Coordinates of C-alpha atoms in Angstrom, one line a residue:
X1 CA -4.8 151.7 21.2
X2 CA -1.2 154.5 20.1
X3 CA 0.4 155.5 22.8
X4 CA -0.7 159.4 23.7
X5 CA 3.1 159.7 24.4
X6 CA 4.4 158.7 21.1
X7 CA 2.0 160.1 18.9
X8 CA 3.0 163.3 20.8
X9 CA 6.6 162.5 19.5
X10 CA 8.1 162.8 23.3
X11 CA 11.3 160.6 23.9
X12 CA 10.6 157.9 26.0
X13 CA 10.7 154.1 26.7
X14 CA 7.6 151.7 27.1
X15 CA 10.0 149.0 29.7
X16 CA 10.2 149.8 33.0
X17 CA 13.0 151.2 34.7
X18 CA 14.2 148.6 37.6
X19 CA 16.2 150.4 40.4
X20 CA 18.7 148.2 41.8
X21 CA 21.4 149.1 44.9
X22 CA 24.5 151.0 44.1
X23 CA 22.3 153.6 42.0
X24 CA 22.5 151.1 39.2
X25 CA 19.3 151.0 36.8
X26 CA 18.2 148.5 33.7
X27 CA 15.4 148.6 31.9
X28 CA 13.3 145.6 30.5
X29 CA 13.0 147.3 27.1
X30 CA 15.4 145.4 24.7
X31 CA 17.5 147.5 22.9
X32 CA 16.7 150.6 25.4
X33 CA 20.1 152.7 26.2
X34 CA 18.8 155.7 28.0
X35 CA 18.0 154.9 31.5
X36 CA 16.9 158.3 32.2
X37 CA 14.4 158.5 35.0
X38 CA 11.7 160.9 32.9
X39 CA 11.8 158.7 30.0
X40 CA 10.2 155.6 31.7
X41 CA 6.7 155.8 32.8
X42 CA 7.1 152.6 35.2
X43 CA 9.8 152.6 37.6
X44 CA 10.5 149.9 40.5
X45 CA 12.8 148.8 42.5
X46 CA 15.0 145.7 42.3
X47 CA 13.2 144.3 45.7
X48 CA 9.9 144.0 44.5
X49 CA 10.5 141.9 41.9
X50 CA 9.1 138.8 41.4
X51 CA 11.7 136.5 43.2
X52 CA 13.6 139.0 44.2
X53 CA 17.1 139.9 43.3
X54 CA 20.7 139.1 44.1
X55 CA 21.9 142.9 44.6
X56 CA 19.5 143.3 47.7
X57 CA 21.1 139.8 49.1
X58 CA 24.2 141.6 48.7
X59 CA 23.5 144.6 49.9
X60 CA 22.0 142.9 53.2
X61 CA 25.4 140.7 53.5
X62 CA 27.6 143.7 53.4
X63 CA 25.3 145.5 55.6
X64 CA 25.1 142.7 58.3
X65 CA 28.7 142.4 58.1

């Protein structure tokens, strides 16, 4: 199966985009560099990650604090 969005030569990444706290973004696409919200077709947040992740412990720390 091609991609539709490559084989139209548009710029984009196949990882998804993971939003974490503090407007901070990865992706889980080695290599990508771009993490441009309209060039990922999957984007999540950090909090519904499998296990979770240590930016939302921090962010409810400072919060409670």
């Amino acid at each position: 199966m091609d991609c539709a969005t490559c084989s139209a030569g548009l710029d984009h990444c196949h990882g998804t985009l993971v939003l974490h706290a503090e407007f901070l973004a990865e992706c889980t696409e080695p290599g990508c560099t771009d993490l441009g919200r309209a060039r990922h077709l999957l984007i999540i947040d950090c909090h519904s990650l499998n296990g979770g992740c240590s930016c939302v412990e921090t962010e409810v720390r400072l919060l409670s604090a």
